Coordinates of C-alpha atoms in Angstrom, one line a residue:
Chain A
X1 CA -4.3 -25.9 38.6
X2 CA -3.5 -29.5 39.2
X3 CA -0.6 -30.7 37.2
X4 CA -0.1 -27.1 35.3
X5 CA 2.7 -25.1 36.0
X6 CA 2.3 -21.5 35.7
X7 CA 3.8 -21.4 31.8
X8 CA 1.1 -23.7 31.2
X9 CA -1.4 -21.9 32.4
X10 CA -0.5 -18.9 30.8
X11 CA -0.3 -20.6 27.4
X12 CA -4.0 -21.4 28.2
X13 CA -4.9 -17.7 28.4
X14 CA -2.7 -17.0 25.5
X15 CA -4.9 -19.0 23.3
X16 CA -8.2 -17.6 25.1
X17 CA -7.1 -14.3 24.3
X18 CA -6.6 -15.4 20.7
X19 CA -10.3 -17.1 20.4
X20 CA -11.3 -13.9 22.0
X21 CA -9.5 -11.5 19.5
X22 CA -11.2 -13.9 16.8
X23 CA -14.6 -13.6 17.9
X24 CA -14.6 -9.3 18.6
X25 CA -13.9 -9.1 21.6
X26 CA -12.1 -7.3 23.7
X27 CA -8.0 -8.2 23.8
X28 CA -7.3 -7.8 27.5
X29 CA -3.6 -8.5 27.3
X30 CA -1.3 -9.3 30.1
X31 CA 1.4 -6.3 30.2
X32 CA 4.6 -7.2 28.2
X33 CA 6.8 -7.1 30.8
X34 CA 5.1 -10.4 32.5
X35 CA 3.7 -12.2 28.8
X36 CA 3.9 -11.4 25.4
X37 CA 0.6 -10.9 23.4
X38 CA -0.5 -14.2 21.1
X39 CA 1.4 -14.1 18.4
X40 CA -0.8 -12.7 15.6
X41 CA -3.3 -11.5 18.1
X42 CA -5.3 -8.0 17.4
X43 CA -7.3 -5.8 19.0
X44 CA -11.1 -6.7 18.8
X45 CA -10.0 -8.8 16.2
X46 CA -9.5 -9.3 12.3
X47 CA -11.1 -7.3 10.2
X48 CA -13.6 -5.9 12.9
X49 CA -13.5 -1.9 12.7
X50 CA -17.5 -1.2 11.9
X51 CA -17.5 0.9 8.8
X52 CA -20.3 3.5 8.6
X53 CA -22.2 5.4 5.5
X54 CA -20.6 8.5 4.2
X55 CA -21.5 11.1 2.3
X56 CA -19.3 11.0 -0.5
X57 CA -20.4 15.0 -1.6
X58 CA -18.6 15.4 1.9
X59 CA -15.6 13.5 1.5
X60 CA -14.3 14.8 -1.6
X61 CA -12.9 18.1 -0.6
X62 CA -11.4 15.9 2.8
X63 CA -9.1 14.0 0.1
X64 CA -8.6 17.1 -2.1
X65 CA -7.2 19.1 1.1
X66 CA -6.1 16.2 2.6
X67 CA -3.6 15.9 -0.3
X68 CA -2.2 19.3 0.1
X69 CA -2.0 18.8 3.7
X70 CA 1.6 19.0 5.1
X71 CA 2.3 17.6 0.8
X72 CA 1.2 14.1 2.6
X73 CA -0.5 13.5 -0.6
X74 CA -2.4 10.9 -2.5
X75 CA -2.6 8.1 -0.1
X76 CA -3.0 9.5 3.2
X77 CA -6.0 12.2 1.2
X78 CA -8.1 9.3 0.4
X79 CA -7.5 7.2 3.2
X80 CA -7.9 10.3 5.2
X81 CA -11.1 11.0 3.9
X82 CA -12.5 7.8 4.7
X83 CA -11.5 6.7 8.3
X84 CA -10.8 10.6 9.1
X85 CA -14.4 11.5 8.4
X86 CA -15.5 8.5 11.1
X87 CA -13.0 9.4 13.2
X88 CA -14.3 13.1 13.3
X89 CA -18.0 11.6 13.8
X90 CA -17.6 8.7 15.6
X91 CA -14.1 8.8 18.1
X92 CA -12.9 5.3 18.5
X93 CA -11.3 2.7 17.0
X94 CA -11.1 5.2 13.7
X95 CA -9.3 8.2 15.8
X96 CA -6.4 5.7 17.4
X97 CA -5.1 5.2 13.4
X98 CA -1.9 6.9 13.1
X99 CA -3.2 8.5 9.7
X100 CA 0.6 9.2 8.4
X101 CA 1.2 5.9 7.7
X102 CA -0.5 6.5 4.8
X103 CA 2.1 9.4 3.5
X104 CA 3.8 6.5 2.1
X105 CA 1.5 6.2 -0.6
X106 CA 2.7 9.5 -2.2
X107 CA 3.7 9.4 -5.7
X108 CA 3.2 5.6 -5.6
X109 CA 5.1 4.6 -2.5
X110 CA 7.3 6.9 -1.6
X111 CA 7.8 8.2 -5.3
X112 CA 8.4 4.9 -6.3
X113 CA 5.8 5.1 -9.4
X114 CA 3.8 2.0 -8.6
X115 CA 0.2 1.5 -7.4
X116 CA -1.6 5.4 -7.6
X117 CA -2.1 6.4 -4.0
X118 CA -5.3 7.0 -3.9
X119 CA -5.9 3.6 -5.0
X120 CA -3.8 2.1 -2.2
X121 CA -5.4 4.7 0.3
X122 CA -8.9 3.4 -0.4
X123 CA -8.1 0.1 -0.7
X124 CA -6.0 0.2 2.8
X125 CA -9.3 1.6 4.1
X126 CA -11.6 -0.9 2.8
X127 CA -8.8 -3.4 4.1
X128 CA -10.2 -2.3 8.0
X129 CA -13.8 -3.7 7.8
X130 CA -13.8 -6.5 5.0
X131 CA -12.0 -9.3 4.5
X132 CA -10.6 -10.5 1.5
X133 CA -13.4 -12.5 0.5
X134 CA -15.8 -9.6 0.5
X135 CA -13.0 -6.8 -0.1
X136 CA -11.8 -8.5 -3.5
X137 CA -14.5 -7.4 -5.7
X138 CA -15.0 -3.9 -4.2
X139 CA -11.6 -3.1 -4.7
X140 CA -11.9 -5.0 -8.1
X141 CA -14.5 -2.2 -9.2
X142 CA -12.5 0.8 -7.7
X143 CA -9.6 -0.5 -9.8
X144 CA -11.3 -1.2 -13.2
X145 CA -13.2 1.9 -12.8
X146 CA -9.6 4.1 -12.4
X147 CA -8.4 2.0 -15.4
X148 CA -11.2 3.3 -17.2
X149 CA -12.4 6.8 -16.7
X150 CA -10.9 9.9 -17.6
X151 CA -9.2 12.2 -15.3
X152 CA -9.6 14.3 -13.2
X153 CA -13.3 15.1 -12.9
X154 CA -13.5 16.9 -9.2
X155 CA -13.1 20.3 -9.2
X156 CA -12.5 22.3 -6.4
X157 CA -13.7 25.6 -7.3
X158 CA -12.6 28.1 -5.1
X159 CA -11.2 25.8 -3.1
X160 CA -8.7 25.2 -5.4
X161 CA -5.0 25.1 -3.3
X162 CA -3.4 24.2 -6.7
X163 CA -4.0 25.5 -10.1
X164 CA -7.5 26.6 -10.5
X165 CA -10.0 25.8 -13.7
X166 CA -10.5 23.0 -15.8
X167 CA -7.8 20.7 -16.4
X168 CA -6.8 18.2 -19.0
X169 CA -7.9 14.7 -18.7
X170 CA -6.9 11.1 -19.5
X171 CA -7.5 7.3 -19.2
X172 CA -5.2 5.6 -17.9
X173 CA -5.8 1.8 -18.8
X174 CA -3.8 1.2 -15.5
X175 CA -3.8 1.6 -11.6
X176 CA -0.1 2.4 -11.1
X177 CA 1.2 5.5 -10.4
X178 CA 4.4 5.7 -13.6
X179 CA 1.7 5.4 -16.1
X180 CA -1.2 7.0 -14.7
X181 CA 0.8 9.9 -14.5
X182 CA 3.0 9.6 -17.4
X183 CA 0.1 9.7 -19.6
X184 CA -1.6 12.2 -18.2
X185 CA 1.5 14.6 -18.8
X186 CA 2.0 13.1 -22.1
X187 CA -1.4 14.2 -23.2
X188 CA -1.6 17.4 -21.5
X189 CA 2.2 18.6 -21.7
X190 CA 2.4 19.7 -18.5
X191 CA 5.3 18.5 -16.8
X192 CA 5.7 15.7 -14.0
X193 CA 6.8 18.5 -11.4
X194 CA 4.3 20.9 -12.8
X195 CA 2.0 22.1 -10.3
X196 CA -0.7 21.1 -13.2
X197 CA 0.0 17.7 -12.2
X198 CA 0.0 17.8 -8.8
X199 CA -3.3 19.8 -9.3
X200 CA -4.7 16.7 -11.2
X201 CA -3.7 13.9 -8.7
X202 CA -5.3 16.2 -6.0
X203 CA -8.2 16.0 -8.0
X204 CA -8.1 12.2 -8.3
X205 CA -7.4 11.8 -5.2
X206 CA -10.9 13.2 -4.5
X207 CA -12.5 11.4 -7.3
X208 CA -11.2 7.9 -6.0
X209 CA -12.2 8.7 -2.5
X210 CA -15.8 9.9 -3.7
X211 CA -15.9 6.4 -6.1
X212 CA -14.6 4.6 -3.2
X213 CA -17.3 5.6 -0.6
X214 CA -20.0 5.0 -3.6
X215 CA -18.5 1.2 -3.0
X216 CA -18.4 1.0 0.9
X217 CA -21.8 2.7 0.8
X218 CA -23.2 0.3 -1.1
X219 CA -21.7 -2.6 0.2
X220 CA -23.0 -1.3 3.6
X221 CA -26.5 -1.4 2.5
X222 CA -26.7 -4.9 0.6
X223 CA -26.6 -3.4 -2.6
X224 CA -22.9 -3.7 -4.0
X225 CA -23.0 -5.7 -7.9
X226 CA -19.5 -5.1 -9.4
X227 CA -20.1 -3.4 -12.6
X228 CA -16.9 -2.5 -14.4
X229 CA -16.0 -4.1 -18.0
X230 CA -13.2 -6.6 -17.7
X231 CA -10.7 -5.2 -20.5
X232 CA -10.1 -7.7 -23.5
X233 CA -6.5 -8.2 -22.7
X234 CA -7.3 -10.0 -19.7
X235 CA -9.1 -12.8 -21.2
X236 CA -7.3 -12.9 -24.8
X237 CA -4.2 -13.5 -22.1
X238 CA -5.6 -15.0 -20.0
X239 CA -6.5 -18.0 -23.2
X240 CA -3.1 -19.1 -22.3
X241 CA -1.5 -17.6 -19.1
X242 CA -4.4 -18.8 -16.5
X243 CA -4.8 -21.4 -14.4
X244 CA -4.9 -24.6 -16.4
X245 CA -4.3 -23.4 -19.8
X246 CA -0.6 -23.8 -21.3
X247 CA 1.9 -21.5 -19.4
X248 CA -0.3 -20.4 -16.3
X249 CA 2.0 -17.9 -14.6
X250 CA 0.0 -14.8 -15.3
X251 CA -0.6 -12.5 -11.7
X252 CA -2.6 -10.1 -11.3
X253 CA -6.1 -8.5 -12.7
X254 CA -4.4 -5.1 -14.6
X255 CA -5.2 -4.4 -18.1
X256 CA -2.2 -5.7 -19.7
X257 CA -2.4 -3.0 -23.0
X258 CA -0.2 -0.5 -20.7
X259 CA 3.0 -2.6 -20.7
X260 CA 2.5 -5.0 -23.3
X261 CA 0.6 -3.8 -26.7
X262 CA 3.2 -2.1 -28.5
X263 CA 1.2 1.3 -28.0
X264 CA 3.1 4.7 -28.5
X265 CA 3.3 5.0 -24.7
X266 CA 5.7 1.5 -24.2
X267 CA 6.6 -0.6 -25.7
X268 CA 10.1 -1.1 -26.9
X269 CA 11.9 1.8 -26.0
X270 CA 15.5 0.8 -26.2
X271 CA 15.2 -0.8 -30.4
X272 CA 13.0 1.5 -31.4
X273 CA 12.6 4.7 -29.6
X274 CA 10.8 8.0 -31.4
Chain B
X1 CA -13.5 35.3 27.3
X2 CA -14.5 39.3 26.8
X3 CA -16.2 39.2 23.2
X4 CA -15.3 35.4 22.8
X5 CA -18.3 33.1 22.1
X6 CA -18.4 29.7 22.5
X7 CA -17.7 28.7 19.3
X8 CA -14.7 30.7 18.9
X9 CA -13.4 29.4 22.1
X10 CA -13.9 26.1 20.9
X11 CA -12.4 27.1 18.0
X12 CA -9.4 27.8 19.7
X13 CA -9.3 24.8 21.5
X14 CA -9.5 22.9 17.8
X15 CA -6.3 24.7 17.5
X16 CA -4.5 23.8 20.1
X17 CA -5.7 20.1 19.8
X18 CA -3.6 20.3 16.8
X19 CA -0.3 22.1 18.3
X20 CA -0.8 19.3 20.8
X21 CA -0.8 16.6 18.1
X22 CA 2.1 17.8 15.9
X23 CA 4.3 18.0 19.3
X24 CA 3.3 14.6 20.2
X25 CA 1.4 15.4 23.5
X26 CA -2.0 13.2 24.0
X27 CA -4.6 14.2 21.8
X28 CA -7.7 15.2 24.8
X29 CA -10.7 15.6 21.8
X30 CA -13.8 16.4 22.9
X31 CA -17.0 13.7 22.4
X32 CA -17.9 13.6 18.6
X33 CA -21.6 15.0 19.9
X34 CA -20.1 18.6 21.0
X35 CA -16.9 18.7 19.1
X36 CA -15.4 17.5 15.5
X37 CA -11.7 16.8 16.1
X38 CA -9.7 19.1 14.5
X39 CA -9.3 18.1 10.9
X40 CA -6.0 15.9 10.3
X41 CA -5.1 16.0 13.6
X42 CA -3.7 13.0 14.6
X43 CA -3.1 11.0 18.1
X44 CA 0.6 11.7 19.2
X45 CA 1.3 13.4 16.1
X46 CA 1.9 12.7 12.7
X47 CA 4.8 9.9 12.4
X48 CA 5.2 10.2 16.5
X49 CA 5.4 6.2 16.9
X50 CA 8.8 5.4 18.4
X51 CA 11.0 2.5 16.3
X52 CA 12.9 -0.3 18.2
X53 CA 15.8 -2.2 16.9
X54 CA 14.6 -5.5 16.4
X55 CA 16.9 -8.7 15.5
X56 CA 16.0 -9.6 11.7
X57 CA 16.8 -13.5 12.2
X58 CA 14.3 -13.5 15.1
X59 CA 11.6 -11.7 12.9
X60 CA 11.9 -13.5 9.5
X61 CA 10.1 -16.7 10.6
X62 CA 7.4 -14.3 12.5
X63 CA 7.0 -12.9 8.7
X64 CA 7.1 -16.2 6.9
X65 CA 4.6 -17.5 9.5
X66 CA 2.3 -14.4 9.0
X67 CA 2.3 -15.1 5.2
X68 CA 0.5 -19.0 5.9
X69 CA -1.5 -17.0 9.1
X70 CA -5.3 -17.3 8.1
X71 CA -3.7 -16.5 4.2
X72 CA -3.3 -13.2 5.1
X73 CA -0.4 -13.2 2.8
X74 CA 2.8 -11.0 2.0
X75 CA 1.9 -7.3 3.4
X76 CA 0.5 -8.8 6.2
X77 CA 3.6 -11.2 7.5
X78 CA 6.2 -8.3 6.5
X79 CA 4.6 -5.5 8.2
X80 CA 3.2 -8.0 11.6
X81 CA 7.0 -8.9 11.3
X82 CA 8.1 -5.1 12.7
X83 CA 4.8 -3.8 14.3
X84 CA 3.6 -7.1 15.6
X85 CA 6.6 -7.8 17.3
X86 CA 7.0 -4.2 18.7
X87 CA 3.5 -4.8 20.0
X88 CA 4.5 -8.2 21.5
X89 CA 7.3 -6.7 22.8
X90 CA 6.6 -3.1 24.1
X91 CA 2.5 -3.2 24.3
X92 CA 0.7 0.4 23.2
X93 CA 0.5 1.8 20.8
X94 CA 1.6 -0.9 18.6
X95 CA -1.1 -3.5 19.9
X96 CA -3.3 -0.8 18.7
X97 CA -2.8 -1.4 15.4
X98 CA -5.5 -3.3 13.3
X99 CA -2.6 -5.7 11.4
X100 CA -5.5 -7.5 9.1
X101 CA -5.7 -4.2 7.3
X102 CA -2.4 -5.2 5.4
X103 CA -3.7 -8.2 4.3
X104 CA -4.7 -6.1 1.6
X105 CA -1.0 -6.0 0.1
X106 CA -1.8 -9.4 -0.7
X107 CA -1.0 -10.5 -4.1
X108 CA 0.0 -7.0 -5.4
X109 CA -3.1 -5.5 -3.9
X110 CA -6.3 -7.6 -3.5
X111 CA -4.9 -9.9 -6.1
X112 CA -4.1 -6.9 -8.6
X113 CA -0.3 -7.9 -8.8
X114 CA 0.8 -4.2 -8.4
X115 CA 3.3 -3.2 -5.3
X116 CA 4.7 -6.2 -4.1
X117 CA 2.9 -6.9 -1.1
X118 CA 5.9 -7.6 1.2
X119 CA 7.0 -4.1 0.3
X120 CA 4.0 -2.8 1.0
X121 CA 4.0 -3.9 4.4
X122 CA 7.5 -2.9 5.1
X123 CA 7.5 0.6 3.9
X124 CA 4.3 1.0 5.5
X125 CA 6.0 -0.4 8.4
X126 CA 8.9 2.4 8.1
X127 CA 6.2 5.0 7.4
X128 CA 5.0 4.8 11.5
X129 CA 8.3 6.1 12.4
X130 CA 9.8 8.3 9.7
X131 CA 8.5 10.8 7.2
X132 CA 9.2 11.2 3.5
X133 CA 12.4 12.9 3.7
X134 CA 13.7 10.6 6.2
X135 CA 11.9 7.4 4.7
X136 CA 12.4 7.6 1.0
X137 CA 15.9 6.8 1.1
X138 CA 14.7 3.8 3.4
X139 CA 12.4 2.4 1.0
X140 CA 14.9 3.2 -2.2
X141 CA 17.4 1.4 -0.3
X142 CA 15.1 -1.6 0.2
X143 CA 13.0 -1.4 -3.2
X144 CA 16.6 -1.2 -5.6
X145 CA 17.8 -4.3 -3.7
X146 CA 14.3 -6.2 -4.1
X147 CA 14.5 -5.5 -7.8
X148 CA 18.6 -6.6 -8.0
X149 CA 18.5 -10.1 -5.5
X150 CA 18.1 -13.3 -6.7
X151 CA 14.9 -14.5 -4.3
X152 CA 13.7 -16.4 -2.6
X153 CA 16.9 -16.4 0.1
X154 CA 15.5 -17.3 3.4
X155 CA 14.6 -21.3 3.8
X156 CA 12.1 -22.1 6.8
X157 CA 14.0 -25.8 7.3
X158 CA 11.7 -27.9 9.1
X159 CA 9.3 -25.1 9.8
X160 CA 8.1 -25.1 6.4
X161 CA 4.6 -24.2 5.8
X162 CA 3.7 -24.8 2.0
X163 CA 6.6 -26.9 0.3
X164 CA 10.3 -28.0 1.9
X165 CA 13.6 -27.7 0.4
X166 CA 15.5 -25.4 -2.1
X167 CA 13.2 -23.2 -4.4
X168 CA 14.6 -21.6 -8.0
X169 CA 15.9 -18.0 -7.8
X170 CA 14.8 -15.3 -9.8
X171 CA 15.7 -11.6 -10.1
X172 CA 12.9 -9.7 -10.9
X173 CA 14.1 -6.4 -12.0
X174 CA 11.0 -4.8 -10.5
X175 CA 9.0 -4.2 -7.0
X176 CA 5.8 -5.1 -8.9
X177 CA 4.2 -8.2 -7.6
X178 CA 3.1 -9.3 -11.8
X179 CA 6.6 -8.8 -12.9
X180 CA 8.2 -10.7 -9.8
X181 CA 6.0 -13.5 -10.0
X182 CA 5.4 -13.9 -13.5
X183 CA 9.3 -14.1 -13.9
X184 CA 9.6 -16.2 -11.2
X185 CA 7.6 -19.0 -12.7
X186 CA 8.9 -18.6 -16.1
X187 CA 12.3 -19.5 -14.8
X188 CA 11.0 -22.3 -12.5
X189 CA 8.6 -23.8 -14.4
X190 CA 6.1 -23.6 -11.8
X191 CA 2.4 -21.7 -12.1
X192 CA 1.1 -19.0 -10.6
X193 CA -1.0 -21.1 -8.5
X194 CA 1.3 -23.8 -7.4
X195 CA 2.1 -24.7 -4.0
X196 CA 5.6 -23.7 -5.2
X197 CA 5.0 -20.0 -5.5
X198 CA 2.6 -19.8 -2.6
X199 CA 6.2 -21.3 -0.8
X200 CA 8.6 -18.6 -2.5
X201 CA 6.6 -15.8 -1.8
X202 CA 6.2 -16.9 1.6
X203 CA 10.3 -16.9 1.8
X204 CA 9.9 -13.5 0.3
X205 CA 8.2 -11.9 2.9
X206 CA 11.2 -13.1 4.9
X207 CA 14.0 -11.8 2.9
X208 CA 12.2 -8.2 2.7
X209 CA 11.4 -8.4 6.4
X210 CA 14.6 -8.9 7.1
X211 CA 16.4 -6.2 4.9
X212 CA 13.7 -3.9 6.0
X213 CA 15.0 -4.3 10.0
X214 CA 18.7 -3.9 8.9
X215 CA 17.7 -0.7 7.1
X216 CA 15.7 0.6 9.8
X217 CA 17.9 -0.5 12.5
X218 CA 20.9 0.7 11.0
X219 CA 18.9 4.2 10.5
X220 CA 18.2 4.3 14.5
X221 CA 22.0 3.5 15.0
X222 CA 22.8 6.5 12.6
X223 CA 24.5 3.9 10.1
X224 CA 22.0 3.9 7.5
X225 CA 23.5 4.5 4.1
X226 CA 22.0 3.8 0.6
X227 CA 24.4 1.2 -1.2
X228 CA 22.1 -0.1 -3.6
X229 CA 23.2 1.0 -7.1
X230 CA 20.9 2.8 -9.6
X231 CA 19.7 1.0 -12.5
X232 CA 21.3 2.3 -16.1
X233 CA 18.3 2.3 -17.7
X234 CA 17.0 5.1 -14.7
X235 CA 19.4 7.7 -16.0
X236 CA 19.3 6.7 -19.8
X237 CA 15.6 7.7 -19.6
X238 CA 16.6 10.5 -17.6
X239 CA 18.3 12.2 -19.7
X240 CA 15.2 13.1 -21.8
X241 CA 12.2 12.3 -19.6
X242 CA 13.8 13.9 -16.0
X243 CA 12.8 17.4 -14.8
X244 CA 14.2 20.4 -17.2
X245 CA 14.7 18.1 -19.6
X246 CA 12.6 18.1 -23.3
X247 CA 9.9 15.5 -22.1
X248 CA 9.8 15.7 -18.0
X249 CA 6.8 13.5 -17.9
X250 CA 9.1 10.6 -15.8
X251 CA 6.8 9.8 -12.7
X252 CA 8.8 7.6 -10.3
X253 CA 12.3 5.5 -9.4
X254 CA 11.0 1.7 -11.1
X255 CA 14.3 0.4 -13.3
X256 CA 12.9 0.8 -17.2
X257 CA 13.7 -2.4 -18.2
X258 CA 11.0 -4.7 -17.5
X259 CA 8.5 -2.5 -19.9
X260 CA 10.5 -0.9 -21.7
X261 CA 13.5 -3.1 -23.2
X262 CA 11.6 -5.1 -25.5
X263 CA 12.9 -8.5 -23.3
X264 CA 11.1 -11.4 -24.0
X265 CA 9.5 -10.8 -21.3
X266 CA 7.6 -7.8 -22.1
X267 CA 7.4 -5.8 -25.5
X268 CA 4.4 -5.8 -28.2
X269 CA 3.1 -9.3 -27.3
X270 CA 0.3 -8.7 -29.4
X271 CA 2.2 -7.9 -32.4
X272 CA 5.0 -9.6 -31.8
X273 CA 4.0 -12.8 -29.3
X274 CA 6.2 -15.7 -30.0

């Protein structure tokens, strides 16, 4: 310790601790009363939860009762489904996740309408064992899959804890929560507080969790290969809003139909409402 | 345990893992081998993590630093902002938290350009502490203001991380990370991909930090009030689309406008693109 105060030498272990949190292993921090942690620090490091194969048959009814569960909902079902179901199997690291956090998915964060729940609960999930180099594309494939299937197709049976039977279904050409469930109702004329509708996002819920283990599953076993059709949209506006082209401010990957096509369900409102 | 078996003793003891839980006493599951835990149980409790008033001006250069961190981005540096400086400060269960998970608010979601990411991070941040009832007011409070302000606000000075100097304002009129940005480089001139916007988003995740630890530090002081004012266009498409009204099929609290209004912004691009 020649020539090193004790700071020093403490700002020495700080940045061991950080190389160490980088590399997996274990974060044996100092308490906080005598150091604080390195700053951006984490336990076992970035992205290093191990995910495991699950059985997405399993899962689904997890999500759909997750949803009804205390009316948590959407996000926390999914998410629930996912990291609950290796928590109940596995303990640790998964069983430490304060699971309520993901409540604030519900009706697209905190009934704010914007990205569906589900989405953001499976994504969140993904979000604990991949990077986003790796993540990018799964959750590229979840999304473009929800833009692009018709709703709801898990049913509970006898399980139901909603509205039993078949219900309605719709595409929603988007992953946010306003028009994913806007045109569900809008083809199904069940209302927004209906218990149809929160019946079908129950269902969804499931579906997206079931859709979203498929991916993890996959990626787990060296087999992932996005396969979802990039809408048209993208690239006809993409000819001039993309990097390099002639006004490149467009962000994001959404079909861009939803909000900007003129359709029935948008645009306009205001000059020329029905 | 007179005409109990071992099963329904254990049964039992599922059951009162989950009393446990919901009053926040430790969660003492058995080993994964002899014992599931008891479905949505949850360690402590569902929203059980205790909040700390935190100073704002000391946490907005944590968030803009988290933003540049590794390019974990927006959800990341706002949500590290509150938990990761609990967990600096005050150790478990913060430290426990896997931070990188938020990285996937990045870019509106993997690079979807839904939720803004720095709203992602902070309402997830307020969902540890507080559930819906509690919270939603929170987030309102912080999403209504995000759509109103003129960003980005906060300047880094010498600690700058992407570019130096003043930045262009915009308002966005929206929490969705497409609308926010998009707008933002029409009005500046800059693209998407500029060092520019990788700047004003990082400034971002400041600002929203910031207003987030106001709102949840006023809330621990019992001074939290919602002041932000609701958009016109929320009640104008009330009046038809709310519940009891002749099309309740309105899903969520987003102002109208940016969809809706026909702005040169938005409306029937393909039929109408300038």
């Amino acid at each position: 310790m020649n020539g090193m105060n004790r700071r020093t030498a403490l700002g020495i272990i700080g940045g061991a601790l950080v190389s160490g949190a980088v590399l997996g292993g274990p974060l044996a921090r100092a308490s906080a009363s005598s150091l604080p942690a390195a700053r951006f620090a984490q336990q076992g490091g970035a992205f290093s939860w191990k995910p495991h194969v699950l059985d997405p048959a399993a899962c689904a009814p997890v999500a759909y009762d997750g949803y009804w569960h205390n009316g948590y909902g959407c996000g926390y079902g999914a998410f629930y489904s996912i990291v609950g179901t290796m928590a109940e199997k596995f303990g640790a690291p998964y069983d430490q996740f304060p699971f309520t956090m993901l409540e604030v998915g519900k009706s697209g964060i905190s009934d704010w309408g914007t990205i569906c729940g589900a989405l953001l609960g499976a994504a969140s999930a993904m979000a604990l064992f991949w990077g986003r180099k790796e993540r990018d594309p799964m959750v590229s494939e979840l999304f473009r899959w929800y833009e692009q299937t018709a709703f709801p197709i898990y049913d509970p049976g006898a399980g139901a804890k909603g509205v039993a039977g078949t219900l309605p279904v719709s595409t929603s050409m988007s992953p946010l929560c306003h028009v994913s469930v806007g045109k569900w109702c809008m083809v199904s004329g069940f209302a927004e507080k209906s218990k149809e509708r929160g019946e079908r996002c129950a269902r969804i819920t499931a579906d997206v969790a079931m859709k979203a283990i498929e991916i993890m599953n996959a990626k787990q076993k060296g087999t992932f290969a996005a396969a979802a059709k990039e809408p048209d949209s993208v690239a006809y506006c993409g000819d001039c809003h993309n990097p390099g082209k002639q006004s490149p401010m467009l962000k994001g990957k959404m079909d861009c139909t939803p909000c900007h096509s003129g359709s029935p369900h948008t645009a306009d409102k205001f000059k020329n409402h029905p």
